[in-house]
């Protein structure tokens, strides 16, 4: 048995193509979906992520209002920029790239973003709406995972999903999305305090690994035919690479291919979906503006 590889790059491309069509339709009505991505400082990973977002904006035909601010930007200056963007009706989405320099309070900054423009889905208003099942901008990575399952035609109704990790960015929100009526999974959350994790994961029809540690999920932890979604992006030292590292997920990919029914690779699985769902959320924000 060899697992079916879930091609996140291809599915992400399909999402962006759909967003591009709807963006063109909105432009014809006089609204150009616009995203402002704010980057403070020169964190190499953050610069790379922002560049990826800018490429995606160009690809789908959206307006890019990205701002690259110096490392010594004060918290007050950043909050003033966010306030101006909140008031600017031509801007539909605002995203502040994390992490921020240590002298800036991340929580204060995220709370300053208008929930109607919080296309990352991190504002407590949007998180609260997600919890109670009201309309909200869904966090991009968790939403991308749900789209992967749907696009692959993977049955979720009544299935047991085990989520490894309880972060606010992936673990908690993906658990809520999997438990929603339209997905209808029974969900178990595992974390660093879980005892006998393998006993729990072996019962899973769907495993979402978001632990942030290489080889958290090994072959003995997966039942034959299970769906394995690997959210991990871990830098593993590798002298053969120019960068000095290669990327691995939280799962032992080679071994799991022999037992899983479906599996996402790293890179090329969940990662590409995150930026595509950000484009989706920005489109949704522009559509809401049109409705108003």
mmCIF file of C-alpha atoms in Angstrom:
data_model
loop_
_atom_site.group_PDB
_atom_site.id
_atom_site.type_symbol
_atom_site.label_atom_id
_atom_site.label_comp_id
_atom_site.label_asym_id
_atom_site.label_seq_id
_atom_site.Cartn_x
_atom_site.Cartn_y
_atom_site.Cartn_z
ATOM 1 C CA UNK A 1 0.000 0.000 0.000
ATOM 2 C CA UNK A 2 1.256 3.460 -0.855
ATOM 3 C CA UNK A 3 -0.434 6.625 0.324
ATOM 4 C CA UNK A 4 -2.009 9.096 -2.093
ATOM 5 C CA UNK A 5 0.031 12.318 -1.924
ATOM 6 C CA UNK A 6 -2.164 15.400 -1.452
ATOM 7 C CA UNK A 7 -0.807 18.029 -3.840
ATOM 8 C CA UNK A 8 -1.232 21.278 -1.890
ATOM 9 C CA UNK A 9 0.461 23.306 -4.629
ATOM 10 C CA UNK A 10 -2.101 22.255 -7.229
ATOM 11 C CA UNK A 11 -5.132 22.754 -4.960
ATOM 12 C CA UNK A 12 -3.786 26.152 -3.816
ATOM 13 C CA UNK A 13 -3.397 27.121 -7.497
ATOM 14 C CA UNK A 14 -7.047 26.174 -8.148
ATOM 15 C CA UNK A 15 -8.169 28.338 -5.189
ATOM 16 C CA UNK A 16 -6.158 31.314 -6.506
ATOM 17 C CA UNK A 17 -7.575 30.864 -10.013
ATOM 18 C CA UNK A 18 -11.100 31.015 -8.593
ATOM 19 C CA UNK A 19 -10.195 34.087 -6.501
ATOM 20 C CA UNK A 20 -8.719 35.775 -9.615
ATOM 21 C CA UNK A 21 -11.980 35.293 -11.545
ATOM 22 C CA UNK A 22 -14.068 36.753 -8.697
ATOM 23 C CA UNK A 23 -11.568 39.604 -8.213
ATOM 24 C CA UNK A 24 -11.983 40.572 -11.887
ATOM 25 C CA UNK A 25 -15.778 40.510 -11.419
ATOM 26 C CA UNK A 26 -15.509 42.858 -8.425
ATOM 27 C CA UNK A 27 -13.184 45.185 -10.319
ATOM 28 C CA UNK A 28 -15.824 45.421 -13.053
ATOM 29 C CA UNK A 29 -18.181 46.727 -10.337
ATOM 30 C CA UNK A 30 -15.633 49.360 -9.282
ATOM 31 C CA UNK A 31 -14.083 47.606 -6.267
ATOM 32 C CA UNK A 32 -10.450 46.491 -6.329
ATOM 33 C CA UNK A 33 -9.751 44.060 -3.456
ATOM 34 C CA UNK A 34 -6.814 45.485 -1.505
ATOM 35 C CA UNK A 35 -4.553 43.968 1.147
ATOM 36 C CA UNK A 36 -2.041 45.848 3.297
ATOM 37 C CA UNK A 37 0.699 43.589 4.682
ATOM 38 C CA UNK A 38 2.846 45.326 7.317
ATOM 39 C CA UNK A 39 6.372 44.056 7.927
ATOM 40 C CA UNK A 40 8.519 45.565 10.687
ATOM 41 C CA UNK A 41 12.237 44.821 10.537
ATOM 42 C CA UNK A 42 14.329 42.367 8.536
ATOM 43 C CA UNK A 43 13.495 38.894 9.914
ATOM 44 C CA UNK A 44 14.546 36.673 6.951
ATOM 45 C CA UNK A 45 11.636 34.225 7.319
ATOM 46 C CA UNK A 46 9.151 37.112 7.583
ATOM 47 C CA UNK A 47 10.623 38.860 4.518
ATOM 48 C CA UNK A 48 10.244 35.589 2.594
ATOM 49 C CA UNK A 49 6.607 35.126 3.729
ATOM 50 C CA UNK A 50 5.695 38.702 2.787
ATOM 51 C CA UNK A 51 7.316 38.323 -0.647
ATOM 52 C CA UNK A 52 5.169 35.201 -1.197
ATOM 53 C CA UNK A 53 2.043 37.138 -0.257
ATOM 54 C CA UNK A 54 2.940 39.980 -2.630
ATOM 55 C CA UNK A 55 3.438 37.497 -5.497
ATOM 56 C CA UNK A 56 0.024 35.964 -4.779
ATOM 57 C CA UNK A 57 -1.646 39.403 -4.733
ATOM 58 C CA UNK A 58 -0.191 40.154 -8.169
ATOM 59 C CA UNK A 59 -1.261 36.739 -9.454
ATOM 60 C CA UNK A 60 -4.921 37.179 -8.468
ATOM 61 C CA UNK A 61 -5.037 40.835 -9.578
ATOM 62 C CA UNK A 62 -5.477 42.437 -6.156
ATOM 63 C CA UNK A 63 -4.105 45.794 -5.031
ATOM 64 C CA UNK A 64 -0.955 45.504 -2.900
ATOM 65 C CA UNK A 65 -0.570 48.142 -0.177
ATOM 66 C CA UNK A 66 2.285 46.414 1.655
ATOM 67 C CA UNK A 67 4.453 48.467 4.016
ATOM 68 C CA UNK A 68 8.010 47.551 5.030
ATOM 69 C CA UNK A 69 8.896 49.517 8.164
ATOM 70 C CA UNK A 70 12.311 49.814 9.843
ATOM 71 C CA UNK A 71 13.188 47.702 12.911
ATOM 72 C CA UNK A 72 13.155 50.812 15.144
ATOM 73 C CA UNK A 73 9.528 51.719 14.294
ATOM 74 C CA UNK A 74 7.814 52.522 17.602
ATOM 75 C CA UNK A 75 4.638 50.833 18.822
ATOM 76 C CA UNK A 76 2.880 54.211 18.673
ATOM 77 C CA UNK A 77 3.903 54.718 15.032
ATOM 78 C CA UNK A 78 2.712 51.231 14.078
ATOM 79 C CA UNK A 79 -0.636 51.719 15.839
ATOM 80 C CA UNK A 80 -1.104 55.045 13.995
ATOM 81 C CA UNK A 81 -0.471 53.312 10.633
ATOM 82 C CA UNK A 82 -3.023 50.594 11.505
ATOM 83 C CA UNK A 83 -5.561 53.247 12.531
ATOM 84 C CA UNK A 84 -5.101 55.024 9.177
ATOM 85 C CA UNK A 85 -5.541 51.739 7.278
ATOM 86 C CA UNK A 86 -8.650 50.927 9.345
ATOM 87 C CA UNK A 87 -10.180 54.232 8.202
ATOM 88 C CA UNK A 88 -9.123 53.845 4.550
ATOM 89 C CA UNK A 89 -12.152 52.489 2.655
ATOM 90 C CA UNK A 90 -9.970 51.402 -0.276
ATOM 91 C CA UNK A 91 -8.154 48.897 1.992
ATOM 92 C CA UNK A 92 -10.122 45.695 2.634
ATOM 93 C CA UNK A 93 -7.620 43.580 4.557
ATOM 94 C CA UNK A 94 -4.803 44.304 7.024
ATOM 95 C CA UNK A 95 -2.183 41.769 8.057
ATOM 96 C CA UNK A 96 0.714 42.418 10.434
ATOM 97 C CA UNK A 97 3.517 39.914 9.841
ATOM 98 C CA UNK A 98 4.616 38.238 13.068
ATOM 99 C CA UNK A 99 6.887 38.094 14.990
ATOM 100 C CA UNK A 100 7.253 41.813 15.714
ATOM 101 C CA UNK A 101 10.390 43.358 17.259
ATOM 102 C CA UNK A 102 10.517 42.835 21.034
ATOM 103 C CA UNK A 103 9.727 46.477 21.895
ATOM 104 C CA UNK A 104 6.269 46.181 20.290
ATOM 105 C CA UNK A 105 3.348 44.469 22.060
ATOM 106 C CA UNK A 106 1.955 41.954 19.523
ATOM 107 C CA UNK A 107 -1.371 41.518 21.316
ATOM 108 C CA UNK A 108 -1.969 45.282 21.405
ATOM 109 C CA UNK A 109 -1.207 45.529 17.680
ATOM 110 C CA UNK A 110 -3.482 42.626 16.679
ATOM 111 C CA UNK A 111 -6.328 44.072 18.782
ATOM 112 C CA UNK A 112 -5.941 47.398 16.966
ATOM 113 C CA UNK A 113 -6.910 45.895 13.594
ATOM 114 C CA UNK A 114 -10.573 46.406 12.660
ATOM 115 C CA UNK A 115 -12.192 42.915 12.899
ATOM 116 C CA UNK A 116 -13.815 43.621 9.493
ATOM 117 C CA UNK A 117 -10.305 43.876 7.998
ATOM 118 C CA UNK A 118 -8.694 41.091 10.047
ATOM 119 C CA UNK A 119 -8.131 38.707 7.133
ATOM 120 C CA UNK A 120 -5.746 36.600 9.260
ATOM 121 C CA UNK A 121 -8.693 35.679 11.501
ATOM 122 C CA UNK A 122 -6.728 36.321 14.718
ATOM 123 C CA UNK A 123 -8.813 39.123 16.280
ATOM 124 C CA UNK A 124 -10.808 37.944 19.349
ATOM 125 C CA UNK A 125 -14.052 39.018 17.619
ATOM 126 C CA UNK A 126 -13.364 36.691 14.677
ATOM 127 C CA UNK A 127 -12.115 33.912 16.979
ATOM 128 C CA UNK A 128 -15.294 34.272 19.059
ATOM 129 C CA UNK A 129 -17.481 34.123 15.948
ATOM 130 C CA UNK A 130 -15.637 30.981 14.841
ATOM 131 C CA UNK A 131 -16.311 29.351 18.231
ATOM 132 C CA UNK A 132 -20.057 30.055 18.159
ATOM 133 C CA UNK A 133 -20.405 29.270 14.445
ATOM 134 C CA UNK A 134 -21.155 32.784 13.209
ATOM 135 C CA UNK A 135 -19.713 34.258 10.010
ATOM 136 C CA UNK A 136 -16.032 35.082 10.512
ATOM 137 C CA UNK A 137 -12.745 35.314 8.669
ATOM 138 C CA UNK A 138 -11.312 31.846 9.217
ATOM 139 C CA UNK A 139 -7.608 31.488 10.102
ATOM 140 C CA UNK A 140 -5.839 30.709 6.830
ATOM 141 C CA UNK A 141 -3.949 27.501 7.644
ATOM 142 C CA UNK A 142 -6.860 25.715 9.393
ATOM 143 C CA UNK A 143 -9.268 26.772 6.630
ATOM 144 C CA UNK A 144 -6.755 25.546 4.042
ATOM 145 C CA UNK A 145 -6.714 22.115 5.704
ATOM 146 C CA UNK A 146 -10.510 21.850 5.447
ATOM 147 C CA UNK A 147 -10.353 22.850 1.757
ATOM 148 C CA UNK A 148 -7.684 20.177 1.107
ATOM 149 C CA UNK A 149 -9.942 17.501 2.610
ATOM 150 C CA UNK A 150 -12.947 18.684 0.566
ATOM 151 C CA UNK A 151 -11.059 19.002 -2.723
ATOM 152 C CA UNK A 152 -9.632 15.484 -2.303
ATOM 153 C CA UNK A 153 -13.138 14.129 -1.702
ATOM 154 C CA UNK A 154 -12.127 12.761 1.711
ATOM 155 C CA UNK A 155 -15.152 11.735 3.801
ATOM 156 C CA UNK A 156 -15.230 13.565 7.145
ATOM 157 C CA UNK A 157 -18.791 12.906 8.328
ATOM 158 C CA UNK A 158 -18.697 10.919 11.572
ATOM 159 C CA UNK A 159 -14.928 10.352 11.317
ATOM 160 C CA UNK A 160 -12.567 10.546 14.282
ATOM 161 C CA UNK A 161 -10.032 13.364 13.820
ATOM 162 C CA UNK A 162 -7.050 13.682 16.141
ATOM 163 C CA UNK A 163 -5.304 17.061 16.229
ATOM 164 C CA UNK A 164 -1.795 17.142 17.692
ATOM 165 C CA UNK A 165 -1.110 20.640 18.998
ATOM 166 C CA UNK A 166 -3.243 23.294 20.695
ATOM 167 C CA UNK A 167 -1.861 26.573 19.317
ATOM 168 C CA UNK A 168 -4.162 29.532 18.678
ATOM 169 C CA UNK A 169 -2.950 29.630 15.067
ATOM 170 C CA UNK A 170 -3.611 26.005 14.029
ATOM 171 C CA UNK A 171 -4.487 23.450 16.717
ATOM 172 C CA UNK A 172 -7.490 25.095 18.378
ATOM 173 C CA UNK A 173 -9.126 26.594 15.246
ATOM 174 C CA UNK A 174 -8.712 23.465 13.086
ATOM 175 C CA UNK A 175 -10.304 21.419 15.901
ATOM 176 C CA UNK A 176 -13.325 23.756 15.855
ATOM 177 C CA UNK A 177 -13.603 23.613 12.044
ATOM 178 C CA UNK A 178 -13.396 19.809 12.010
ATOM 179 C CA UNK A 179 -16.163 19.616 14.633
ATOM 180 C CA UNK A 180 -18.529 21.944 12.727
ATOM 181 C CA UNK A 181 -21.724 20.373 11.396
ATOM 182 C CA UNK A 182 -20.648 20.684 7.762
ATOM 183 C CA UNK A 183 -17.451 18.701 8.485
ATOM 184 C CA UNK A 184 -18.953 16.674 11.337
ATOM 185 C CA UNK A 185 -15.872 14.979 12.802
ATOM 186 C CA UNK A 186 -15.503 13.766 16.361
ATOM 187 C CA UNK A 187 -12.353 15.578 17.483
ATOM 188 C CA UNK A 188 -9.663 14.699 20.023
ATOM 189 C CA UNK A 189 -6.880 17.184 20.831
ATOM 190 C CA UNK A 190 -3.477 15.835 21.880
ATOM 191 C CA UNK A 191 -0.625 17.953 23.249
ATOM 192 C CA UNK A 192 2.513 17.807 25.412
ATOM 193 C CA UNK A 193 0.441 16.754 28.421
ATOM 194 C CA UNK A 194 -1.198 13.810 26.618
ATOM 195 C CA UNK A 195 -0.309 10.347 27.934
ATOM 196 C CA UNK A 196 -0.196 7.332 25.597
ATOM 197 C CA UNK A 197 -0.616 9.513 22.521
ATOM 198 C CA UNK A 198 -0.046 6.590 20.146
ATOM 199 C CA UNK A 199 -3.096 4.786 21.578
ATOM 200 C CA UNK A 200 -5.219 7.802 20.666
ATOM 201 C CA UNK A 201 -3.740 8.488 17.212
ATOM 202 C CA UNK A 202 -4.164 4.810 16.215
ATOM 203 C CA UNK A 203 -7.938 5.318 16.556
ATOM 204 C CA UNK A 204 -7.895 8.307 14.162
ATOM 205 C CA UNK A 205 -9.361 8.357 10.681
ATOM 206 C CA UNK A 206 -7.749 11.792 10.203
ATOM 207 C CA UNK A 207 -4.594 13.038 11.918
ATOM 208 C CA UNK A 208 -3.619 16.729 11.830
ATOM 209 C CA UNK A 209 -0.043 17.092 13.083
ATOM 210 C CA UNK A 210 0.710 20.648 14.253
ATOM 211 C CA UNK A 211 3.197 20.026 17.046
ATOM 212 C CA UNK A 212 6.207 21.848 15.615
ATOM 213 C CA UNK A 213 8.590 18.941 16.178
ATOM 214 C CA UNK A 214 10.193 16.599 13.642
ATOM 215 C CA UNK A 215 8.979 12.970 13.647
ATOM 216 C CA UNK A 216 6.237 13.552 16.220
ATOM 217 C CA UNK A 217 4.101 11.079 14.234
ATOM 218 C CA UNK A 218 5.698 7.739 13.365
ATOM 219 C CA UNK A 219 4.419 4.668 11.552
ATOM 220 C CA UNK A 220 3.384 2.833 14.744
ATOM 221 C CA UNK A 221 1.023 5.718 15.611
ATOM 222 C CA UNK A 222 -1.124 5.503 12.461
ATOM 223 C CA UNK A 223 -3.804 2.982 11.544
ATOM 224 C CA UNK A 224 -3.793 1.657 7.957
ATOM 225 C CA UNK A 225 -5.609 3.952 5.538
ATOM 226 C CA UNK A 226 -5.727 7.024 7.810
ATOM 227 C CA UNK A 227 -5.495 10.544 6.381
ATOM 228 C CA UNK A 228 -2.396 12.395 7.621
ATOM 229 C CA UNK A 229 -2.242 16.195 7.338
ATOM 230 C CA UNK A 230 1.223 17.487 8.256
ATOM 231 C CA UNK A 231 1.284 21.161 9.261
ATOM 232 C CA UNK A 232 4.852 21.154 10.602
ATOM 233 C CA UNK A 233 7.623 23.201 8.984
ATOM 234 C CA UNK A 234 10.867 22.351 10.760
ATOM 235 C CA UNK A 235 14.354 23.416 9.682
ATOM 236 C CA UNK A 236 16.668 20.417 9.861
ATOM 237 C CA UNK A 237 20.444 21.116 9.569
ATOM 238 C CA UNK A 238 21.741 19.861 6.211
ATOM 239 C CA UNK A 239 25.286 20.671 5.036
ATOM 240 C CA UNK A 240 24.436 19.503 1.493
ATOM 241 C CA UNK A 241 22.040 22.449 1.073
ATOM 242 C CA UNK A 242 23.131 25.987 0.239
ATOM 243 C CA UNK A 243 20.863 27.302 3.006
ATOM 244 C CA UNK A 244 22.410 24.879 5.502
ATOM 245 C CA UNK A 245 19.058 23.204 6.213
ATOM 246 C CA UNK A 246 16.146 21.354 4.640
ATOM 247 C CA UNK A 247 12.476 21.394 5.639
ATOM 248 C CA UNK A 248 10.669 18.489 7.268
ATOM 249 C CA UNK A 249 7.193 18.207 8.716
ATOM 250 C CA UNK A 250 6.038 16.732 12.022
ATOM 251 C CA UNK A 251 5.521 13.299 10.435
ATOM 252 C CA UNK A 252 7.949 10.610 9.341
ATOM 253 C CA UNK A 253 6.867 11.003 5.720
ATOM 254 C CA UNK A 254 8.792 8.085 4.185
ATOM 255 C CA UNK A 255 7.527 5.554 6.722
ATOM 256 C CA UNK A 256 3.965 6.895 6.787
ATOM 257 C CA UNK A 257 3.655 6.607 3.012
ATOM 258 C CA UNK A 258 3.560 2.837 3.504
ATOM 259 C CA UNK A 259 0.574 2.877 5.856
ATOM 260 C CA UNK A 260 -1.478 6.083 5.385
ATOM 261 C CA UNK A 261 -4.318 6.367 2.873
ATOM 262 C CA UNK A 262 -3.576 10.046 2.125
ATOM 263 C CA UNK A 263 -0.682 12.246 3.241
ATOM 264 C CA UNK A 264 0.507 15.825 2.699
ATOM 265 C CA UNK A 265 4.187 16.387 1.870
ATOM 266 C CA UNK A 266 6.412 19.070 3.420
ATOM 267 C CA UNK A 267 7.009 21.309 1.592
ATOM 268 C CA UNK A 268 4.166 21.404 -0.939
ATOM 269 C CA UNK A 269 1.232 20.298 1.208
ATOM 270 C CA UNK A 270 -0.486 22.595 3.704
ATOM 271 C CA UNK A 271 1.951 25.515 3.234
ATOM 272 C CA UNK A 272 0.784 26.725 -0.201
ATOM 273 C CA UNK A 273 -2.837 26.704 1.008
ATOM 274 C CA UNK A 274 -2.168 29.325 3.684
ATOM 275 C CA UNK A 275 -1.436 32.172 1.249
ATOM 276 C CA UNK A 276 -4.267 31.098 -1.084
ATOM 277 C CA UNK A 277 -6.764 31.250 1.799
ATOM 278 C CA UNK A 278 -5.435 34.718 2.676
ATOM 279 C CA UNK A 279 -6.357 35.794 -0.867
ATOM 280 C CA UNK A 280 -9.767 34.142 -0.348
ATOM 281 C CA UNK A 281 -10.310 36.116 2.881
ATOM 282 C CA UNK A 282 -9.260 39.397 1.233
ATOM 283 C CA UNK A 283 -11.782 38.758 -1.548
ATOM 284 C CA UNK A 284 -14.456 38.044 1.082
ATOM 285 C CA UNK A 285 -13.623 41.343 2.823
ATOM 286 C CA UNK A 286 -14.059 43.239 -0.450
ATOM 287 C CA UNK A 287 -17.355 41.435 -1.145
ATOM 288 C CA UNK A 288 -18.612 42.409 2.330
ATOM 289 C CA UNK A 289 -17.749 46.038 1.560
ATOM 290 C CA UNK A 290 -19.783 45.809 -1.666
ATOM 291 C CA UNK A 291 -22.762 44.384 0.257
ATOM 292 C CA UNK A 292 -22.635 47.329 2.655
#
